[in-house]
Amino acid sequence: MSYRKGYKAELELVHLLSKRGFLAIRSPRSGRIGLPAPDVIAIRRGKILAFECKFIGRAFKVPSSELEQLKQWERIGGAECYIAWKYPRRGWRFISLKHVLKRKGNLRKVDWSGGRTLDELTA
Amino acid sequence: MSYRKGYKAELELVHLLSKRGFLAIRSPRSGRIGLPAPDVIAIRRGKILAFECKFIGRAFKVPSSELEQLKQWERIGGAECYIAWKYPRRGWRFISLKHVLKRKGNLRKVDWSGGRTLDELTA
């Protein structure tokens, strides 16, 4: 995934979450130096969501460094953590960290299909 | 406050909070376009802190736009909100949004002195 496409997907997710009443921000690159930070964080009434974003149209493996980051956000931050996967021409699905860990980071189309929709996530 | 000095102060705050066990991030400039985002956000076990950072050695007025942003983070996000004021050669104090609003955004040295220390904030 190119940096530019990834950036656009992150920004799209931020706006989608904002429209659903969340306060959402992208985490800056500089904030990632040595400190764990997901791509996008969203907060509503004390509920914290943390996302690593993917914009990709095939099976892929989530780097273990990203899984470790999400685990920290879940454990230390108390966040609900997801891989936010935008499949080209099919849209967003949200795969829970628990599911991703069960798959050892290997995600296929069937995992996308089984993920939560934006409506389910923000209900 | 120059952009560069402000940036350095924000990054310092991120690192200070990280050392105290918080997950902390700077909010990126791009994330500020049209969407409310404080300078720094920190999370620990579901507790959310939001900060506007100041690095300044005299009385100043917090722009009302920044106060509005913090109010949104408090109301929608459920965050504890502060002006994080680094006074040159004296260090950080954290002034609660409630106090800042009582002062109508006008902060003086006495408000810095009355603010919380990092220890108090992260206890």
PDB file of N, CA, C and O in Angstrom, chain B residues 51-115:
ATOM      1  N   PHE B  51      -5.172  17.757  25.863  1.00  0.00           N
ATOM      2  CA  PHE B  51      -4.392  18.954  26.198  1.00  0.00           C
ATOM      3  C   PHE B  51      -4.245  19.909  25.015  1.00  0.00           C
ATOM      4  O   PHE B  51      -4.015  19.468  23.886  1.00  0.00           O
ATOM      5  N   GLU B  52      -4.345  21.194  25.312  1.00  0.00           N
ATOM      6  CA  GLU B  52      -3.768  22.208  24.442  1.00  0.00           C
ATOM      7  C   GLU B  52      -2.486  22.658  25.125  1.00  0.00           C
ATOM      8  O   GLU B  52      -2.499  22.968  26.317  1.00  0.00           O
ATOM      9  N   CYS B  53      -1.393  22.664  24.377  1.00  0.00           N
ATOM     10  CA  CYS B  53      -0.074  22.978  24.960  1.00  0.00           C
ATOM     11  C   CYS B  53       0.311  24.433  24.738  1.00  0.00           C
ATOM     12  O   CYS B  53       0.078  24.982  23.663  1.00  0.00           O
ATOM     13  N   LYS B  54       0.922  25.016  25.759  1.00  0.00           N
ATOM     14  CA  LYS B  54       1.456  26.373  25.661  1.00  0.00           C
ATOM     15  C   LYS B  54       2.873  26.374  26.214  1.00  0.00           C
ATOM     16  O   LYS B  54       3.129  25.779  27.265  1.00  0.00           O
ATOM     17  N   PHE B  55       3.764  27.047  25.504  1.00  0.00           N
ATOM     18  CA  PHE B  55       5.139  27.215  25.995  1.00  0.00           C
ATOM     19  C   PHE B  55       5.377  28.713  25.984  1.00  0.00           C
ATOM     20  O   PHE B  55       5.688  29.294  24.941  1.00  0.00           O
ATOM     21  N   ILE B  56       5.184  29.338  27.141  1.00  0.00           N
ATOM     22  CA  ILE B  56       5.124  30.800  27.139  1.00  0.00           C
ATOM     23  C   ILE B  56       5.425  31.313  28.560  1.00  0.00           C
ATOM     24  O   ILE B  56       5.033  30.682  29.550  1.00  0.00           O
ATOM     25  N   GLY B  57       6.146  32.430  28.639  1.00  0.00           N
ATOM     26  CA  GLY B  57       6.607  32.935  29.926  1.00  0.00           C
ATOM     27  C   GLY B  57       5.924  34.209  30.384  1.00  0.00           C
ATOM     28  O   GLY B  57       6.533  35.050  31.063  1.00  0.00           O
ATOM     29  N   ARG B  58       4.658  34.360  30.020  1.00  0.00           N
ATOM     30  CA  ARG B  58       3.908  35.551  30.447  1.00  0.00           C
ATOM     31  C   ARG B  58       2.414  35.236  30.418  1.00  0.00           C
ATOM     32  O   ARG B  58       2.018  34.153  29.962  1.00  0.00           O
ATOM     33  N   ALA B  59       1.591  36.168  30.897  1.00  0.00           N
ATOM     34  CA  ALA B  59       0.141  35.991  30.809  1.00  0.00           C
ATOM     35  C   ALA B  59      -0.283  35.879  29.352  1.00  0.00           C
ATOM     36  O   ALA B  59       0.368  36.460  28.462  1.00  0.00           O
ATOM     37  N   PHE B  60      -1.335  35.143  29.100  1.00  0.00           N
ATOM     38  CA  PHE B  60      -1.830  35.022  27.723  1.00  0.00           C
ATOM     39  C   PHE B  60      -3.309  34.657  27.755  1.00  0.00           C
ATOM     40  O   PHE B  60      -3.851  34.311  28.810  1.00  0.00           O
ATOM     41  N   LYS B  61      -3.910  34.735  26.582  1.00  0.00           N
ATOM     42  CA  LYS B  61      -5.330  34.376  26.468  1.00  0.00           C
ATOM     43  C   LYS B  61      -5.458  33.148  25.576  1.00  0.00           C
ATOM     44  O   LYS B  61      -4.890  33.108  24.485  1.00  0.00           O
ATOM     45  N   VAL B  62      -6.169  32.147  26.059  1.00  0.00           N
ATOM     46  CA  VAL B  62      -6.408  30.958  25.248  1.00  0.00           C
ATOM     47  C   VAL B  62      -7.460  31.303  24.199  1.00  0.00           C
ATOM     48  O   VAL B  62      -8.531  31.807  24.558  1.00  0.00           O
ATOM     49  N   PRO B  63      -7.177  31.066  22.908  1.00  0.00           N
ATOM     50  CA  PRO B  63      -8.174  31.388  21.880  1.00  0.00           C
ATOM     51  C   PRO B  63      -9.476  30.638  22.140  1.00  0.00           C
ATOM     52  O   PRO B  63      -9.463  29.485  22.567  1.00  0.00           O
ATOM     53  N   SER B  64     -10.574  31.306  21.874  1.00  0.00           N
ATOM     54  CA  SER B  64     -11.865  30.675  22.164  1.00  0.00           C
ATOM     55  C   SER B  64     -12.066  29.430  21.307  1.00  0.00           C
ATOM     56  O   SER B  64     -12.744  28.494  21.719  1.00  0.00           O
ATOM     57  N   SER B  65     -11.449  29.402  20.120  1.00  0.00           N
ATOM     58  CA  SER B  65     -11.572  28.199  19.278  1.00  0.00           C
ATOM     59  C   SER B  65     -10.985  26.986  19.991  1.00  0.00           C
ATOM     60  O   SER B  65     -11.527  25.882  19.919  1.00  0.00           O
ATOM     61  N   GLU B  66      -9.884  27.186  20.704  1.00  0.00           N
ATOM     62  CA  GLU B  66      -9.263  26.066  21.430  1.00  0.00           C
ATOM     63  C   GLU B  66     -10.128  25.647  22.618  1.00  0.00           C
ATOM     64  O   GLU B  66     -10.235  24.460  22.929  1.00  0.00           O
ATOM     65  N   LEU B  67     -10.744  26.637  23.270  1.00  0.00           N
ATOM     66  CA  LEU B  67     -11.627  26.291  24.393  1.00  0.00           C
ATOM     67  C   LEU B  67     -12.839  25.505  23.895  1.00  0.00           C
ATOM     68  O   LEU B  67     -13.279  24.544  24.535  1.00  0.00           O
ATOM     69  N   GLU B  68     -13.361  25.906  22.741  1.00  0.00           N
ATOM     70  CA  GLU B  68     -14.500  25.180  22.173  1.00  0.00           C
ATOM     71  C   GLU B  68     -14.127  23.731  21.868  1.00  0.00           C
ATOM     72  O   GLU B  68     -14.901  22.811  22.104  1.00  0.00           O
ATOM     73  N   GLN B  69     -12.925  23.535  21.306  1.00  0.00           N
ATOM     74  CA  GLN B  69     -12.448  22.182  21.003  1.00  0.00           C
ATOM     75  C   GLN B  69     -12.377  21.343  22.269  1.00  0.00           C
ATOM     76  O   GLN B  69     -12.848  20.202  22.300  1.00  0.00           O
ATOM     77  N   LEU B  70     -11.781  21.920  23.309  1.00  0.00           N
ATOM     78  CA  LEU B  70     -11.653  21.156  24.553  1.00  0.00           C
ATOM     79  C   LEU B  70     -13.039  20.832  25.129  1.00  0.00           C
ATOM     80  O   LEU B  70     -13.260  19.739  25.641  1.00  0.00           O
ATOM     81  N   LYS B  71     -13.958  21.781  25.014  1.00  0.00           N
ATOM     82  CA  LYS B  71     -15.306  21.523  25.524  1.00  0.00           C
ATOM     83  C   LYS B  71     -15.935  20.345  24.788  1.00  0.00           C
ATOM     84  O   LYS B  71     -16.609  19.507  25.396  1.00  0.00           O
ATOM     85  N   GLN B  72     -15.698  20.275  23.497  1.00  0.00           N
ATOM     86  CA  GLN B  72     -16.224  19.138  22.720  1.00  0.00           C
ATOM     87  C   GLN B  72     -15.599  17.822  23.175  1.00  0.00           C
ATOM     88  O   GLN B  72     -16.275  16.808  23.281  1.00  0.00           O
ATOM     89  N   TRP B  73     -14.302  17.858  23.411  1.00  0.00           N
ATOM     90  CA  TRP B  73     -13.623  16.629  23.854  1.00  0.00           C
ATOM     91  C   TRP B  73     -14.113  16.199  25.227  1.00  0.00           C
ATOM     92  O   TRP B  73     -14.183  15.024  25.528  1.00  0.00           O
ATOM     93  N   GLU B  74     -14.453  17.175  26.040  1.00  0.00           N
ATOM     94  CA  GLU B  74     -14.993  16.841  27.358  1.00  0.00           C
ATOM     95  C   GLU B  74     -16.411  16.281  27.224  1.00  0.00           C
ATOM     96  O   GLU B  74     -16.731  15.228  27.784  1.00  0.00           O
ATOM     97  N   ARG B  75     -17.216  16.947  26.412  1.00  0.00           N
ATOM     98  CA  ARG B  75     -18.638  16.602  26.328  1.00  0.00           C
ATOM     99  C   ARG B  75     -18.850  15.330  25.496  1.00  0.00           C
ATOM    100  O   ARG B  75     -19.519  14.395  25.927  1.00  0.00           O
ATOM    101  N   ILE B  76     -18.270  15.291  24.305  1.00  0.00           N
ATOM    102  CA  ILE B  76     -18.499  14.147  23.411  1.00  0.00           C
ATOM    103  C   ILE B  76     -17.584  12.984  23.760  1.00  0.00           C
ATOM    104  O   ILE B  76     -17.981  11.822  23.735  1.00  0.00           O
ATOM    105  N   GLY B  77     -16.320  13.314  24.049  1.00  0.00           N
ATOM    106  CA  GLY B  77     -15.353  12.243  24.258  1.00  0.00           C
ATOM    107  C   GLY B  77     -15.287  11.719  25.684  1.00  0.00           C
ATOM    108  O   GLY B  77     -14.813  10.622  25.923  1.00  0.00           O
ATOM    109  N   GLY B  78     -15.758  12.520  26.622  1.00  0.00           N
ATOM    110  CA  GLY B  78     -15.609  12.099  28.008  1.00  0.00           C
ATOM    111  C   GLY B  78     -14.188  12.277  28.517  1.00  0.00           C
ATOM    112  O   GLY B  78     -13.749  11.585  29.432  1.00  0.00           O
ATOM    113  N   ALA B  79     -13.453  13.220  27.928  1.00  0.00           N
ATOM    114  CA  ALA B  79     -12.054  13.443  28.307  1.00  0.00           C
ATOM    115  C   ALA B  79     -11.936  14.465  29.440  1.00  0.00           C
ATOM    116  O   ALA B  79     -12.782  15.341  29.584  1.00  0.00           O
ATOM    117  N   GLU B  80     -10.893  14.315  30.265  1.00  0.00           N
ATOM    118  CA  GLU B  80     -10.475  15.377  31.180  1.00  0.00           C
ATOM    119  C   GLU B  80      -9.599  16.332  30.379  1.00  0.00           C
ATOM    120  O   GLU B  80      -8.601  15.906  29.795  1.00  0.00           O
ATOM    121  N   CYS B  81      -9.940  17.607  30.379  1.00  0.00           N
ATOM    122  CA  CYS B  81      -9.250  18.545  29.492  1.00  0.00           C
ATOM    123  C   CYS B  81      -8.428  19.581  30.265  1.00  0.00           C
ATOM    124  O   CYS B  81      -8.886  20.089  31.293  1.00  0.00           O
ATOM    125  N   TYR B  82      -7.275  19.888  29.713  1.00  0.00           N
ATOM    126  CA  TYR B  82      -6.346  20.812  30.376  1.00  0.00           C
ATOM    127  C   TYR B  82      -5.628  21.708  29.371  1.00  0.00           C
ATOM    128  O   TYR B  82      -5.382  21.305  28.234  1.00  0.00           O
ATOM    129  N   ILE B  83      -5.279  22.898  29.845  1.00  0.00           N
ATOM    130  CA  ILE B  83      -4.215  23.660  29.196  1.00  0.00           C
ATOM    131  C   ILE B  83      -2.917  23.189  29.840  1.00  0.00           C
ATOM    132  O   ILE B  83      -2.755  23.304  31.067  1.00  0.00           O
ATOM    133  N   ALA B  84      -2.018  22.633  29.034  1.00  0.00           N
ATOM    134  CA  ALA B  84      -0.709  22.188  29.516  1.00  0.00           C
ATOM    135  C   ALA B  84       0.255  23.339  29.275  1.00  0.00           C
ATOM    136  O   ALA B  84       0.593  23.645  28.135  1.00  0.00           O
ATOM    137  N   TRP B  85       0.649  23.988  30.350  1.00  0.00           N
ATOM    138  CA  TRP B  85       1.437  25.221  30.248  1.00  0.00           C
ATOM    139  C   TRP B  85       2.860  24.955  30.723  1.00  0.00           C
ATOM    140  O   TRP B  85       3.078  24.708  31.909  1.00  0.00           O
ATOM    141  N   LYS B  86       3.786  25.031  29.766  1.00  0.00           N
ATOM    142  CA  LYS B  86       5.199  24.943  30.131  1.00  0.00           C
ATOM    143  C   LYS B  86       5.751  26.360  30.270  1.00  0.00           C
ATOM    144  O   LYS B  86       5.854  27.096  29.281  1.00  0.00           O
ATOM    145  N   TYR B  87       6.106  26.729  31.482  1.00  0.00           N
ATOM    146  CA  TYR B  87       6.669  28.059  31.734  1.00  0.00           C
ATOM    147  C   TYR B  87       8.188  27.917  31.622  1.00  0.00           C
ATOM    148  O   TYR B  87       8.773  27.063  32.288  1.00  0.00           O
ATOM    149  N   PRO B  88       8.834  28.744  30.786  1.00  0.00           N
ATOM    150  CA  PRO B  88      10.279  28.589  30.592  1.00  0.00           C
ATOM    151  C   PRO B  88      11.043  28.563  31.920  1.00  0.00           C
ATOM    152  O   PRO B  88      10.798  29.393  32.794  1.00  0.00           O
ATOM    153  N   ARG B  89      11.906  27.610  32.052  1.00  0.00           N
ATOM    154  CA  ARG B  89      12.735  27.377  33.249  1.00  0.00           C
ATOM    155  C   ARG B  89      11.932  27.035  34.512  1.00  0.00           C
ATOM    156  O   ARG B  89      12.496  26.937  35.595  1.00  0.00           O
ATOM    157  N   ARG B  90      10.645  26.871  34.407  1.00  0.00           N
ATOM    158  CA  ARG B  90       9.853  26.480  35.580  1.00  0.00           C
ATOM    159  C   ARG B  90       9.090  25.179  35.372  1.00  0.00           C
ATOM    160  O   ARG B  90       8.692  24.546  36.325  1.00  0.00           O
ATOM    161  N   GLY B  91       8.864  24.840  34.124  1.00  0.00           N
ATOM    162  CA  GLY B  91       8.266  23.537  33.842  1.00  0.00           C
ATOM    163  C   GLY B  91       6.764  23.529  33.638  1.00  0.00           C
ATOM    164  O   GLY B  91       6.153  24.592  33.451  1.00  0.00           O
ATOM    165  N   TRP B  92       6.207  22.336  33.704  1.00  0.00           N
ATOM    166  CA  TRP B  92       4.807  22.127  33.317  1.00  0.00           C
ATOM    167  C   TRP B  92       3.841  22.264  34.488  1.00  0.00           C
ATOM    168  O   TRP B  92       4.107  21.776  35.590  1.00  0.00           O
ATOM    169  N   ARG B  93       2.713  22.901  34.215  1.00  0.00           N
ATOM    170  CA  ARG B  93       1.540  22.827  35.094  1.00  0.00           C
ATOM    171  C   ARG B  93       0.314  22.623  34.206  1.00  0.00           C
ATOM    172  O   ARG B  93       0.306  23.025  33.038  1.00  0.00           O
ATOM    173  N   PHE B  94      -0.699  22.004  34.816  1.00  0.00           N
ATOM    174  CA  PHE B  94      -1.879  21.632  34.041  1.00  0.00           C
ATOM    175  C   PHE B  94      -3.106  22.318  34.633  1.00  0.00           C
ATOM    176  O   PHE B  94      -3.488  22.059  35.774  1.00  0.00           O
ATOM    177  N   ILE B  95      -3.688  23.208  33.820  1.00  0.00           N
ATOM    178  CA  ILE B  95      -4.806  24.025  34.282  1.00  0.00           C
ATOM    179  C   ILE B  95      -6.093  23.400  33.742  1.00  0.00           C
ATOM    180  O   ILE B  95      -6.256  23.264  32.534  1.00  0.00           O
ATOM    181  N   SER B  96      -6.998  23.055  34.646  1.00  0.00           N
ATOM    182  CA  SER B  96      -8.220  22.369  34.207  1.00  0.00           C
ATOM    183  C   SER B  96      -9.073  23.290  33.340  1.00  0.00           C
ATOM    184  O   SER B  96      -9.084  24.519  33.522  1.00  0.00           O
ATOM    185  N   LEU B  97      -9.785  22.678  32.416  1.00  0.00           N
ATOM    186  CA  LEU B  97     -10.670  23.454  31.534  1.00  0.00           C
ATOM    187  C   LEU B  97     -11.648  24.285  32.363  1.00  0.00           C
ATOM    188  O   LEU B  97     -11.913  25.449  32.031  1.00  0.00           O
ATOM    189  N   LYS B  98     -12.148  23.702  33.423  1.00  0.00           N
ATOM    190  CA  LYS B  98     -13.108  24.411  34.274  1.00  0.00           C
ATOM    191  C   LYS B  98     -12.509  25.726  34.799  1.00  0.00           C
ATOM    192  O   LYS B  98     -13.148  26.779  34.765  1.00  0.00           O
ATOM    193  N   HIS B  99     -11.256  25.636  35.273  1.00  0.00           N
ATOM    194  CA  HIS B  99     -10.590  26.841  35.777  1.00  0.00           C
ATOM    195  C   HIS B  99     -10.360  27.846  34.643  1.00  0.00           C
ATOM    196  O   HIS B  99     -10.572  29.055  34.826  1.00  0.00           O
ATOM    197  N   VAL B 100      -9.938  27.353  33.501  1.00  0.00           N
ATOM    198  CA  VAL B 100      -9.665  28.244  32.363  1.00  0.00           C
ATOM    199  C   VAL B 100     -10.938  28.978  31.945  1.00  0.00           C
ATOM    200  O   VAL B 100     -10.915  30.177  31.637  1.00  0.00           O
ATOM    201  N   LEU B 101     -12.062  28.247  31.957  1.00  0.00           N
ATOM    202  CA  LEU B 101     -13.329  28.881  31.575  1.00  0.00           C
ATOM    203  C   LEU B 101     -13.743  29.935  32.603  1.00  0.00           C
ATOM    204  O   LEU B 101     -14.281  30.991  32.251  1.00  0.00           O
ATOM    205  N   LYS B 102     -13.442  29.649  33.889  1.00  0.00           N
ATOM    206  CA  LYS B 102     -13.760  30.612  34.941  1.00  0.00           C
ATOM    207  C   LYS B 102     -12.976  31.913  34.725  1.00  0.00           C
ATOM    208  O   LYS B 102     -13.480  33.006  34.975  1.00  0.00           O
ATOM    209  N   ARG B 103     -11.757  31.759  34.230  1.00  0.00           N
ATOM    210  CA  ARG B 103     -10.901  32.930  33.934  1.00  0.00           C
ATOM    211  C   ARG B 103     -11.188  33.497  32.547  1.00  0.00           C
ATOM    212  O   ARG B 103     -10.453  34.354  32.059  1.00  0.00           O
ATOM    213  N   LYS B 104     -12.203  32.978  31.876  1.00  0.00           N
ATOM    214  CA  LYS B 104     -12.538  33.392  30.503  1.00  0.00           C
ATOM    215  C   LYS B 104     -11.334  33.284  29.563  1.00  0.00           C
ATOM    216  O   LYS B 104     -11.169  34.086  28.635  1.00  0.00           O
ATOM    217  N   GLY B 105     -10.489  32.306  29.811  1.00  0.00           N
ATOM    218  CA  GLY B 105      -9.354  32.048  28.932  1.00  0.00           C
ATOM    219  C   GLY B 105      -8.118  32.875  29.252  1.00  0.00           C
ATOM    220  O   GLY B 105      -7.060  32.654  28.667  1.00  0.00           O
ATOM    221  N   ASN B 106      -8.243  33.838  30.178  1.00  0.00           N
ATOM    222  CA  ASN B 106      -7.093  34.688  30.519  1.00  0.00           C
ATOM    223  C   ASN B 106      -6.277  34.041  31.634  1.00  0.00           C
ATOM    224  O   ASN B 106      -6.730  33.956  32.772  1.00  0.00           O
ATOM    225  N   LEU B 107      -5.083  33.596  31.298  1.00  0.00           N
ATOM    226  CA  LEU B 107      -4.248  32.896  32.274  1.00  0.00           C
ATOM    227  C   LEU B 107      -3.029  33.729  32.628  1.00  0.00           C
ATOM    228  O   LEU B 107      -2.350  34.278  31.756  1.00  0.00           O
ATOM    229  N   ARG B 108      -2.780  33.804  33.947  1.00  0.00           N
ATOM    230  CA  ARG B 108      -1.628  34.539  34.450  1.00  0.00           C
ATOM    231  C   ARG B 108      -0.738  33.590  35.235  1.00  0.00           C
ATOM    232  O   ARG B 108      -1.111  32.443  35.492  1.00  0.00           O
ATOM    233  N   LYS B 109       0.395  34.122  35.664  1.00  0.00           N
ATOM    234  CA  LYS B 109       1.361  33.301  36.388  1.00  0.00           C
ATOM    235  C   LYS B 109       0.708  32.616  37.586  1.00  0.00           C
ATOM    236  O   LYS B 109       1.010  31.456  37.897  1.00  0.00           O
ATOM    237  N   VAL B 110      -0.217  33.315  38.243  1.00  0.00           N
ATOM    238  CA  VAL B 110      -0.862  32.741  39.428  1.00  0.00           C
ATOM    239  C   VAL B 110      -1.700  31.505  39.052  1.00  0.00           C
ATOM    240  O   VAL B 110      -1.840  30.577  39.854  1.00  0.00           O
ATOM    241  N   ASP B 111      -2.223  31.510  37.840  1.00  0.00           N
ATOM    242  CA  ASP B 111      -2.973  30.327  37.383  1.00  0.00           C
ATOM    243  C   ASP B 111      -2.015  29.166  37.110  1.00  0.00           C
ATOM    244  O   ASP B 111      -2.332  28.006  37.370  1.00  0.00           O
ATOM    245  N   TRP B 112      -0.848  29.493  36.569  1.00  0.00           N
ATOM    246  CA  TRP B 112       0.188  28.462  36.378  1.00  0.00           C
ATOM    247  C   TRP B 112       0.535  27.856  37.744  1.00  0.00           C
ATOM    248  O   TRP B 112       0.546  26.629  37.891  1.00  0.00           O
ATOM    249  N   SER B 113       0.799  28.728  38.726  1.00  0.00           N
ATOM    250  CA  SER B 113       1.187  28.249  40.065  1.00  0.00           C
ATOM    251  C   SER B 113       0.109  27.364  40.679  1.00  0.00           C
ATOM    252  O   SER B 113       0.410  26.398  41.387  1.00  0.00           O
ATOM    253  N   GLY B 114      -1.143  27.685  40.421  1.00  0.00           N
ATOM    254  CA  GLY B 114      -2.235  26.920  41.000  1.00  0.00           C
ATOM    255  C   GLY B 114      -2.589  25.654  40.226  1.00  0.00           C
ATOM    256  O   GLY B 114      -3.442  24.884  40.672  1.00  0.00           O
ATOM    257  N   GLY B 115      -1.941  25.451  39.083  1.00  0.00           N
ATOM    258  CA  GLY B 115      -2.268  24.283  38.274  1.00  0.00           C
ATOM    259  C   GLY B 115      -1.725  22.988  38.864  1.00  0.00           C
ATOM    260  O   GLY B 115      -0.940  23.006  39.819  1.00  0.00           O
TER     261      GLY B 115
END
